[in-house]
Amino acid sequence: MPALSLITLVSLVSTVFAGQWEVHPPHQHRRWAQICSGNPNNAIRGCDRYGCGNYGASRQGKGEKHKGVDVICADGASVYAPFSGQLSGPIKFFHNGNAIDDGVKITGWCFLTLLPLPSFPGYCVKLICIHPIRYHGQIQRGQQLGRMLPMQKVFPGIVSHIHVENCDQSDPTDLLRPVIPPPRPPRPYPEPNSAWAPVCAGNPTNEIRGCDKYGCGYFGAPRSNGKGEKHAGVDVICSDGATVYAPFSGELSGPIKFFHNGNAIDDGIQIRGSGFCVKLLCIHPIRYQGRISKGQVLGRMLPMQRVFPGIISHIHVENCDRSDPTGNLERGKGR
């Protein structure tokens, strides 16, 4: 090839490459796909009696930090590839042959759609506590990768999850987050700081339950009871026995019986005040009457695992008018 033509080709490729780099920079061009069926937002495990699922969470007894992120996934659920790449494994995390000691690594790329050149290295992640369909070969983003292993057999009552760990042990949280939907229309808030306080100890951001074998925790989630009903509240993750706080100041009234069968979690309370009215269910309050201030101890979480083994333990938070309380809970994040 003449030298001038070669120079022209190199210049053209460099120009296209530079443009693509700006549009699709490494690790920023797009977020990962859904990893577990029933958890479309890659919701991260909150805190339970075994610990917390966020990146950097402390690990008891060893002074170590959590080097990955725990994506909620019900035992036996289908698992999908977060991005396209090459499989390798198996990955043994526990090295003891227990029921969840399996996993796989995916090494993938940030694709440059306009370049007819090899892609440059991009992602490398380990997915642990799953059994893959295969340990080697290519896999495409969103393609079925395997199934979730029976975590409840090893850690009864834990929030079942896939351990997602970047090969370089950097934080994968941002890549797991779904694309942010358009903002909801503004709604009036009755007080200047309408963000509710954290409802449960160990869950400072009021993280909402994802999906498990019993259903999903977001507002409007379908209920598989044969009646075509929708979830009239929001399930805020809370470990059995954890301390529960008042989300805002108001007047208490109760008890509130949700199940009407006297089971271990059939208790709750209503708070009315500060422009809000809400029912908190599956908790045992310190008292059922009187005033309470925002952030004051309200009671404790009841033993949900006794009634629904393996569920993501939670407080059912329901507005008295059955409107969506998600916005008030979300506005408390980071505060």
XYZ file of N, CA and C in Angstrom, residues 64-302:
717
model
N -11.898 -6.953 57.579
C -11.904 -6.820 56.129
C -13.107 -6.020 55.663
N -13.041 -5.580 54.410
C -14.137 -4.875 53.767
C -14.694 -5.729 52.631
N -15.983 -5.538 52.346
C -16.637 -6.257 51.261
C -16.061 -5.789 49.930
N -15.542 -6.702 49.146
C -14.846 -6.353 47.907
C -15.743 -6.415 46.685
N -17.026 -6.675 46.898
C -17.966 -6.719 45.798
C -19.287 -6.108 46.203
N -20.324 -6.463 45.462
C -21.684 -5.999 45.715
C -22.600 -7.208 45.650
N -23.570 -7.284 46.557
C -24.498 -8.415 46.590
C -25.802 -8.028 45.908
N -26.038 -8.604 44.724
C -27.260 -8.330 43.972
C -28.329 -9.338 44.397
N -29.461 -8.834 44.864
C -30.522 -9.704 45.379
C -30.987 -10.682 44.303
N -31.124 -11.949 44.695
C -31.544 -12.984 43.753
C -32.138 -14.143 44.545
N -33.360 -14.527 44.220
C -34.004 -15.625 44.922
C -33.338 -16.954 44.574
N -33.268 -17.860 45.544
C -32.691 -19.185 45.300
C -33.390 -19.844 44.111
N -32.587 -20.365 43.178
C -33.127 -21.058 42.019
C -33.473 -20.170 40.846
N -33.362 -18.840 41.006
C -33.729 -17.916 39.927
C -32.731 -17.980 38.775
N -33.182 -17.595 37.577
C -32.308 -17.547 36.406
C -31.352 -16.364 36.526
N -30.124 -16.585 36.053
C -29.081 -15.565 36.106
C -28.643 -15.252 34.681
N -28.403 -13.959 34.394
C -28.074 -13.516 33.043
C -26.712 -12.808 33.023
N -26.105 -12.773 31.840
C -24.817 -12.107 31.668
C -25.010 -10.593 31.668
N -24.253 -9.865 32.492
C -24.406 -8.403 32.526
C -23.832 -7.706 31.298
N -22.903 -8.364 30.599
C -22.299 -7.820 29.381
C -21.771 -8.981 28.555
N -21.396 -8.721 27.325
C -20.867 -9.767 26.446
C -19.398 -10.013 26.736
N -18.988 -11.262 26.624
C -17.588 -11.553 26.874
C -17.256 -13.024 26.865
N -16.106 -13.340 27.436
C -15.563 -14.692 27.470
C -15.691 -15.258 28.878
N -16.218 -16.474 28.971
C -16.386 -17.135 30.263
C -15.126 -17.884 30.665
N -14.881 -17.959 31.965
C -13.827 -18.822 32.504
C -14.210 -19.215 33.926
N -13.832 -20.398 34.321
C -14.188 -20.877 35.661
C -13.917 -22.357 35.788
N -14.395 -22.977 36.854
C -15.262 -22.389 37.886
C -14.499 -21.493 38.857
N -15.239 -20.639 39.549
C -14.706 -19.780 40.603
C -15.202 -20.319 41.940
N -14.294 -20.738 42.778
C -14.638 -21.245 44.114
C -14.317 -20.163 45.141
N -15.358 -19.664 45.788
C -15.209 -18.553 46.730
C -14.980 -19.054 48.150
N -15.719 -20.102 48.523
C -15.636 -20.607 49.894
C -14.580 -21.707 50.044
N -14.274 -22.386 48.958
C -13.267 -23.457 48.960
C -13.607 -24.570 49.954
N -14.911 -24.813 50.137
C -15.292 -25.890 51.058
C -16.356 -26.808 50.475
N -16.707 -26.578 49.224
C -17.659 -27.457 48.563
C -19.075 -27.357 49.076
N -19.434 -26.237 49.753
C -20.807 -26.121 50.236
C -21.771 -25.914 49.063
N -23.056 -25.760 49.368
C -24.091 -25.745 48.335
C -24.033 -24.514 47.422
N -23.264 -23.487 47.785
C -23.201 -22.277 46.965
C -21.777 -21.954 46.507
N -20.868 -22.914 46.636
C -19.460 -22.672 46.302
C -19.215 -22.896 44.814
N -19.743 -21.998 44.007
C -19.583 -22.092 42.557
C -19.743 -20.698 41.970
N -19.198 -20.504 40.783
C -19.313 -19.214 40.124
C -18.529 -19.208 38.825
N -18.521 -18.056 38.169
C -17.861 -17.946 36.874
C -17.348 -16.521 36.685
N -16.338 -16.380 35.836
C -15.788 -15.068 35.494
C -16.147 -14.729 34.060
N -16.477 -13.455 33.822
C -16.726 -12.964 32.471
C -15.749 -11.831 32.191
N -14.988 -11.973 31.115
C -14.102 -10.908 30.656
C -14.678 -10.374 29.362
N -15.013 -9.081 29.335
C -15.712 -8.523 28.188
C -15.068 -7.263 27.685
N -15.804 -6.545 26.860
C -15.248 -5.405 26.159
C -16.208 -4.237 26.139
N -15.634 -3.053 25.950
C -16.418 -1.868 25.623
C -16.446 -1.783 24.101
N -17.557 -2.066 23.486
C -17.613 -2.187 22.037
C -17.598 -0.822 21.355
N -16.803 -0.725 20.292
C -16.758 0.478 19.455
C -17.525 0.141 18.185
N -18.757 0.548 18.114
C -19.658 0.060 17.078
C -19.246 0.477 15.670
N -18.497 1.559 15.520
C -18.142 2.019 14.187
C -16.748 1.586 13.753
N -16.039 0.889 14.609
C -14.663 0.514 14.284
C -14.561 -0.933 13.834
N -13.993 -1.202 12.677
C -13.762 -2.588 12.254
C -12.456 -3.117 12.809
N -12.134 -2.750 14.060
C -10.885 -3.148 14.697
C -11.192 -3.935 15.956
N -10.236 -4.733 16.459
C -10.479 -5.462 17.710
C -10.859 -4.496 18.831
N -11.783 -4.911 19.642
C -12.213 -4.082 20.772
C -11.123 -4.047 21.840
N -11.052 -2.971 22.567
C -10.069 -2.887 23.639
C -10.666 -3.453 24.922
N -9.798 -3.910 25.859
C -10.301 -4.535 27.087
C -11.237 -3.609 27.846
N -12.250 -4.184 28.461
C -13.210 -3.382 29.186
C -13.494 -3.919 30.565
N -14.451 -4.851 30.683
C -14.903 -5.331 31.973
C -14.350 -6.713 32.286
N -14.234 -6.972 33.582
C -13.909 -8.313 34.070
C -14.584 -8.456 35.418
N -15.478 -9.431 35.541
C -16.263 -9.567 36.759
C -16.417 -11.034 37.128
N -16.498 -11.288 38.435
C -16.783 -12.622 38.961
C -18.201 -12.622 39.525
N -19.000 -13.603 39.111
C -20.345 -13.797 39.648
C -20.317 -15.071 40.477
N -20.560 -14.934 41.765
C -20.350 -16.024 42.707
C -21.662 -16.393 43.387
N -21.772 -17.672 43.758
C -22.983 -18.264 44.342
C -24.022 -18.583 43.277
N -23.542 -18.820 42.055
C -24.404 -19.261 40.964
C -23.797 -20.505 40.339
N -24.630 -21.288 39.653
C -24.136 -22.417 38.872
C -24.342 -22.106 37.400
N -23.252 -21.839 36.665
C -23.402 -21.463 35.256
C -23.759 -22.660 34.374
N -24.377 -22.374 33.244
C -24.672 -23.417 32.261
C -23.377 -24.012 31.734
N -22.363 -23.175 31.570
C -21.046 -23.633 31.133
C -19.994 -22.684 31.701
N -18.762 -23.153 31.741
C -17.666 -22.374 32.323
C -16.764 -21.732 31.275
N -16.949 -22.078 30.017
C -16.062 -21.565 28.966
C -16.870 -21.206 27.730
N -16.285 -20.385 26.878
C -16.939 -19.968 25.649
C -17.419 -18.531 25.716
N -18.046 -18.104 24.628
C -18.570 -16.752 24.540
C -19.991 -16.687 25.080
N -20.357 -15.506 25.598
C -21.732 -15.269 26.035
C -22.098 -13.833 25.696
N -23.370 -13.621 25.392
C -23.848 -12.304 25.011
C -24.565 -11.626 26.179
N -24.502 -10.317 26.190
C -25.209 -9.518 27.186
C -26.680 -9.925 27.232
N -27.183 -10.239 28.431
C -28.576 -10.613 28.610
C -28.878 -12.079 28.373
N -27.905 -12.842 27.869
C -28.114 -14.271 27.635
C -28.099 -15.018 28.964
N -28.896 -16.088 29.068
C -28.933 -16.836 30.326
C -27.565 -17.429 30.615
N -27.124 -17.188 31.834
C -25.808 -17.613 32.273
C -25.882 -18.854 33.149
N -26.939 -18.983 33.940
C -27.063 -20.118 34.843
C -28.213 -19.907 35.798
N -28.045 -20.382 37.040
C -29.107 -20.239 38.034
C -28.501 -19.945 39.395
N -29.301 -19.320 40.228
C -28.895 -18.993 41.588
C -28.881 -20.267 42.429
N -27.856 -20.423 43.246
C -27.722 -21.599 44.102
C -28.510 -21.417 45.407
N -28.773 -22.519 46.144
C -29.636 -22.462 47.340
C -28.935 -21.865 48.556
N -28.858 -20.549 48.596
C -28.150 -19.852 49.671
C -28.791 -20.077 51.044
N -30.122 -20.272 51.057
C -30.789 -20.474 52.338
C -30.323 -21.748 53.041
N -29.820 -22.722 52.290
C -29.293 -23.946 52.907
C -28.037 -23.668 53.724
N -27.267 -22.689 53.282
C -25.996 -22.372 53.942
C -26.165 -21.262 54.977
N -26.970 -20.240 54.645
C -27.179 -19.101 55.542
C -28.682 -18.867 55.703
N -29.351 -19.630 56.552
C -30.809 -19.494 56.709
C -31.209 -18.084 57.112
N -32.165 -17.520 56.381
C -32.672 -16.201 56.705
C -31.915 -15.044 56.100
N -30.809 -15.307 55.388
C -30.072 -14.222 54.732
C -30.890 -13.703 53.559
N -30.599 -12.500 53.100
C -31.164 -12.008 51.845
C -30.371 -12.673 50.723
N -30.957 -13.655 50.065
C -30.233 -14.407 49.035
C -29.738 -13.466 47.944
N -28.530 -13.728 47.448
C -27.904 -12.782 46.535
C -26.777 -13.417 45.736
N -26.436 -12.756 44.635
C -25.244 -13.072 43.846
C -24.148 -12.092 44.254
N -22.981 -12.622 44.581
C -21.835 -11.759 44.881
C -21.201 -11.357 43.552
N -21.185 -10.053 43.276
C -20.652 -9.504 42.031
C -19.372 -8.751 42.363
N -18.260 -9.226 41.860
C -16.961 -8.642 42.224
C -16.135 -8.359 40.979
N -15.731 -7.101 40.793
C -14.823 -6.770 39.702
C -13.481 -7.464 39.923
N -12.869 -7.912 38.839
C -11.600 -8.637 38.952
C -10.515 -7.787 39.601
N -10.577 -6.469 39.412
C -9.588 -5.583 40.046
C -10.072 -5.084 41.405
N -11.210 -5.634 41.880
C -11.801 -5.314 43.186
C -12.213 -3.848 43.324
N -12.445 -3.191 42.178
C -13.017 -1.845 42.209
C -14.524 -1.948 42.426
N -15.173 -0.825 42.623
C -16.598 -0.798 42.969
C -17.467 -0.913 41.712
N -18.302 -1.970 41.591
C -19.164 -2.121 40.408
C -20.531 -1.466 40.554
N -20.787 -0.752 41.641
C -22.137 -0.277 41.946
C -22.738 0.556 40.820
N -21.986 1.529 40.289
C -22.534 2.414 39.261
C -22.917 1.656 37.995
N -22.165 0.621 37.667
C -22.468 -0.157 36.463
C -23.726 -0.996 36.638
N -24.063 -1.327 37.870
C -25.247 -2.132 38.150
C -26.527 -1.310 38.128
N -26.410 -0.025 38.350
C -27.601 0.817 38.436
C -28.270 0.926 37.080
N -29.615 0.837 37.075
C -30.336 0.949 35.801
C -30.283 2.366 35.260
N -30.602 2.504 33.977
C -30.697 3.835 33.389
C -31.788 4.605 34.118
N -31.483 5.833 34.499
C -32.421 6.626 35.294
C -33.602 7.036 34.423
N -34.831 6.715 34.829
C -35.999 7.085 34.037
C -36.251 8.583 34.096
N -37.099 9.101 33.183
C -37.432 10.535 33.231
C -38.025 10.883 34.597
N -37.734 12.073 35.085
C -38.250 12.447 36.410
C -39.772 12.482 36.427
N -40.320 12.113 37.578
C -41.766 12.183 37.733
C -42.206 13.636 37.840
N -43.451 13.941 37.465
C -43.934 15.316 37.607
C -43.802 15.777 39.054
N -43.475 17.041 39.257
C -43.325 17.522 40.636
C -44.638 17.410 41.397
N -44.528 17.114 42.686
C -45.702 17.038 43.536
C -45.473 17.901 44.765
N -46.512 18.493 45.293
C -46.313 19.356 46.468
C -45.949 18.535 47.689
N -45.071 19.087 48.497
C -44.699 18.454 49.757
C -45.101 19.382 50.897
N -45.722 18.866 51.917
C -46.301 19.716 52.942
C -45.319 20.368 53.893
N -44.076 19.908 53.914
C -43.122 20.571 54.810
C -41.817 20.779 54.066
N -41.022 21.820 54.418
C -39.813 22.158 53.664
C -38.882 20.971 53.496
N -38.639 20.209 54.553
C -37.812 19.008 54.453
C -38.732 17.802 54.562
N -39.271 17.385 53.408
C -40.267 16.325 53.423
C -39.650 14.938 53.332
N -38.319 14.869 53.288
C -37.680 13.552 53.270
C -37.935 12.850 54.599
N -38.413 11.641 54.523
C -38.637 10.879 55.739
C -37.312 10.399 56.310
N -37.280 10.227 57.602
C -36.089 9.701 58.265
C -35.940 8.217 57.944
N -34.746 7.645 58.149
C -34.597 6.192 57.996
C -35.584 5.458 58.890
N -36.222 4.446 58.341
C -37.256 3.715 59.059
C -36.664 2.581 59.893
N -35.610 1.961 59.388
C -35.060 0.773 60.058
C -33.563 0.903 60.302
N -33.107 0.504 61.483
C -31.675 0.470 61.773
C -30.980 -0.469 60.799
N -29.839 -0.041 60.272
C -29.107 -0.852 59.303
C -29.493 -0.567 57.872
N -30.482 0.309 57.651
C -30.909 0.657 56.293
C -31.068 2.177 56.225
N -29.950 2.922 56.237
C -30.027 4.381 56.340
C -30.645 5.061 55.129
N -30.722 4.371 53.977
C -31.283 4.986 52.767
C -32.695 4.508 52.460
N -33.325 3.792 53.411
C -34.668 3.251 53.180
C -34.722 2.409 51.908
N -33.705 1.558 51.734
C -33.660 0.715 50.537
C -34.883 -0.202 50.477
N -35.446 -0.306 49.290
C -36.678 -1.060 49.091
C -36.359 -2.499 48.690
N -37.104 -3.425 49.255
C -36.975 -4.840 48.915
C -37.109 -5.043 47.410
N -36.224 -5.879 46.862
C -36.340 -6.239 45.459
C -37.366 -7.345 45.283
N -36.987 -8.397 44.597
C -37.897 -9.518 44.355
C -37.313 -10.803 44.934
N -38.171 -11.629 45.506
C -37.787 -12.940 45.993
C -38.900 -13.916 45.619
N -38.846 -15.105 46.163
C -39.825 -16.117 45.758
C -41.246 -15.774 46.202
N -41.394 -14.799 47.093
C -42.716 -14.404 47.558
C -43.297 -13.226 46.777
N -42.468 -12.553 45.987
C -42.939 -11.399 45.229
C -41.939 -10.256 45.274
N -42.390 -9.049 44.916
C -41.530 -7.866 44.851
C -42.046 -6.782 45.799
N -41.138 -5.883 46.211
C -41.470 -4.921 47.250
C -41.819 -3.530 46.778
N -41.764 -3.260 45.464
C -42.037 -1.904 45.009
C -43.544 -1.640 44.940
N -43.918 -0.374 44.921
C -45.323 0.009 44.873
C -45.948 -0.446 43.558
N -47.114 -1.066 43.650
C -47.823 -1.516 42.457
C -47.405 -2.877 41.949
N -46.473 -3.557 42.648
C -46.045 -4.887 42.214
C -47.240 -5.840 42.219
N -47.338 -6.730 41.231
C -48.463 -7.670 41.206
C -48.382 -8.639 42.370
N -49.534 -9.070 42.834
C -49.627 -10.059 43.895
C -50.226 -11.333 43.319
N -49.490 -12.437 43.433
C -49.907 -13.706 42.828
C -50.846 -14.461 43.767
N -51.980 -13.812 44.071
C -52.959 -14.440 44.959
C -54.237 -14.812 44.226
N -54.192 -14.700 42.890
C -55.351 -15.067 42.108
C -56.421 -14.006 42.045
N -56.197 -12.848 42.685
C -57.216 -11.806 42.735
C -56.859 -10.606 41.861
N -55.678 -10.644 41.235
C -55.261 -9.538 40.383
C -54.941 -8.276 41.136
N -54.598 -8.379 42.400
C -54.321 -7.200 43.219
C -52.903 -6.681 42.975
N -52.709 -5.416 43.332
C -51.401 -4.776 43.253
C -50.937 -4.412 44.661
N -49.615 -4.328 44.830
C -49.025 -3.962 46.114
C -49.391 -2.519 46.442
N -50.061 -2.309 47.557
C -50.566 -0.986 47.922
C -49.567 -0.177 48.741
N -48.382 -0.721 48.990
C -47.373 -0.019 49.770
C -45.990 -0.261 49.219
N -45.003 -0.038 50.050
C -43.595 -0.244 49.705
C -42.955 -1.027 50.839
N -42.110 -1.997 50.507
C -41.450 -2.827 51.519
C -40.031 -2.315 51.757
N -39.802 -1.725 52.920
C -38.475 -1.212 53.281
C -37.697 -2.332 53.980
N -36.534 -2.670 53.454
C -35.732 -3.774 53.986
C -35.399 -3.527 55.455
N -35.595 -4.572 56.272
C -35.334 -4.457 57.713
C -35.085 -5.851 58.279
N -33.995 -6.047 58.969
C -33.672 -7.344 59.549
C -34.592 -7.654 60.725
N -34.922 -8.919 60.889
C -35.745 -9.333 62.023
C -35.107 -8.865 63.335
N -35.913 -8.245 64.191
C -35.427 -7.772 65.482
C -34.793 -6.404 65.474
N -34.628 -5.780 64.287
C -33.971 -4.475 64.208
C -34.849 -3.369 64.806
N -34.198 -2.300 65.237
C -34.912 -1.144 65.775
C -35.588 -0.375 64.645
N -36.811 0.081 64.894
C -37.606 0.818 63.912
C -37.831 2.239 64.427
N -37.756 3.215 63.516
C -37.872 4.622 63.881
C -39.064 5.275 63.175
N -39.533 6.381 63.736
C -40.628 7.142 63.129
C -40.094 7.919 61.929
N -40.721 7.779 60.761
C -40.239 8.503 59.570
C -40.517 9.998 59.625
N -41.506 10.411 60.420
C -41.836 11.822 60.589
C -42.548 11.982 61.929
N -42.749 13.227 62.340
C -43.416 13.493 63.617
C -44.930 13.399 63.455
N -45.612 12.883 64.495
C -47.054 12.781 64.394
C -47.692 12.089 65.581
N -48.952 11.705 65.389
C -49.755 11.067 66.422
C -49.913 9.587 66.098
N -49.659 8.734 67.095
C -49.758 7.290 66.922
C -51.185 6.809 67.135
N -51.552 5.753 66.409
C -52.809 5.052 66.666
C -52.655 3.608 66.210
N -53.306 2.699 66.923
C -53.165 1.293 66.588
C -53.762 0.432 67.676
N -53.528 -0.875 67.633
C -52.666 -1.572 66.668
C -53.324 -1.724 65.291
N -52.479 -1.966 64.278
C -52.926 -2.243 62.922
C -52.662 -3.720 62.639
N -53.710 -4.468 62.348
C -53.582 -5.898 62.035
C -53.753 -6.084 60.529
N -52.703 -6.595 59.888
C -52.691 -6.761 58.439
C -53.173 -8.146 58.030
N -52.719 -9.151 58.757
C -53.052 -10.541 58.392
C -54.331 -11.031 59.075
N -54.653 -10.435 60.221
C -55.862 -10.814 60.973
C -55.878 -12.296 61.344
N -54.701 -12.843 61.592
C -54.633 -14.262 61.979
C -53.751 -14.503 63.194
N -53.229 -13.417 63.782
C -52.425 -13.545 64.985
C -51.075 -14.195 64.781
N -50.556 -14.211 63.528
C -49.232 -14.804 63.329
C -48.142 -13.922 63.945
N -46.889 -14.347 63.805
C -45.779 -13.695 64.505
C -45.499 -12.270 64.030
N -46.059 -11.858 62.893
C -45.777 -10.520 62.369
C -47.059 -9.692 62.199
N -48.169 -10.137 62.793
C -49.455 -9.450 62.607
C -49.608 -8.308 63.618
N -48.814 -7.261 63.409
C -48.864 -6.099 64.282
C -48.356 -4.895 63.504
N -48.722 -3.707 63.938
C -48.285 -2.499 63.256
C -48.879 -1.260 63.907
N -48.591 -0.121 63.288
C -48.981 1.162 63.872
C -49.263 2.165 62.761
N -50.103 3.156 63.066
C -50.348 4.260 62.139
C -49.786 5.543 62.750
N -49.173 6.368 61.883
C -48.692 7.687 62.302
C -49.348 8.723 61.395
N -49.964 9.745 62.028
C -50.589 10.828 61.265
C -50.017 12.154 61.761
N -49.452 12.922 60.823
C -48.904 14.211 61.207
C -47.956 14.745 60.173
N -47.572 16.012 60.292
C -46.632 16.669 59.382
C -47.081 16.569 57.924
N -48.402 16.507 57.724
C -48.922 16.414 56.372
C -48.976 15.011 55.817
N -48.572 14.011 56.590
C -48.537 12.628 56.138
C -49.429 11.749 57.012
N -49.795 10.603 56.466
C -50.454 9.556 57.236
C -49.982 8.235 56.667
N -49.374 7.397 57.512
C -48.770 6.169 57.026
C -48.993 5.038 58.022
N -49.080 3.819 57.497
C -49.144 2.615 58.315
C -47.828 1.866 58.169
N -47.230 1.472 59.294
C -46.017 0.662 59.311
C -46.404 -0.700 59.865
N -46.271 -1.732 59.034
C -46.752 -3.061 59.386
C -45.608 -4.053 59.534
N -45.864 -5.101 60.289
C -44.875 -6.149 60.603
C -43.839 -5.652 61.605
N -44.245 -4.709 62.443
C -43.403 -4.219 63.531
C -44.213 -4.267 64.824
N -43.519 -4.285 65.950
C -44.167 -4.175 67.249
C -43.761 -2.848 67.862
N -44.700 -1.882 67.947
C -44.339 -0.569 68.483
C -44.187 -0.587 70.005
N -43.443 0.383 70.504
C -43.286 0.536 71.951
C -44.624 0.886 72.580
N -45.399 1.718 71.864
C -46.737 2.073 72.332
C -47.619 2.345 71.109
N -48.928 2.304 71.325
C -49.868 2.470 70.227
C -50.531 3.853 70.207
N -50.329 4.655 71.236
C -50.969 5.955 71.322
C -49.946 7.006 71.735
N -50.266 8.272 71.460
C -49.417 9.377 71.893
C -48.640 10.003 70.754
N -47.845 11.010 71.074
C -47.031 11.725 70.097
C -45.686 11.036 69.923
N -45.114 11.200 68.729
C -43.766 10.696 68.469
C -43.067 11.681 67.541
N -41.769 11.811 67.708
C -40.990 12.748 66.901
C -40.238 12.003 65.804
N -39.977 12.695 64.721
C -39.226 12.143 63.595
C -37.889 11.601 64.071
N -37.609 10.347 63.737
C -36.350 9.718 64.116
C -36.353 9.059 65.475
N -37.424 9.229 66.242
C -37.505 8.613 67.569
C -37.780 7.116 67.428
N -37.274 6.318 68.398
C -37.497 4.869 68.353
C -38.994 4.587 68.445
N -39.472 3.803 67.472
C -40.890 3.479 67.382
C -41.181 2.066 67.892
N -40.241 1.158 67.679
C -40.448 -0.235 68.086
C -39.373 -1.123 67.510
N -39.758 -2.353 67.167
C -38.784 -3.291 66.603
C -39.442 -4.121 65.513
N -38.602 -4.596 64.603
C -39.056 -5.451 63.511
C -39.419 -6.827 64.057
N -40.533 -7.384 63.596
C -40.992 -8.703 64.041
C -40.311 -9.821 63.242
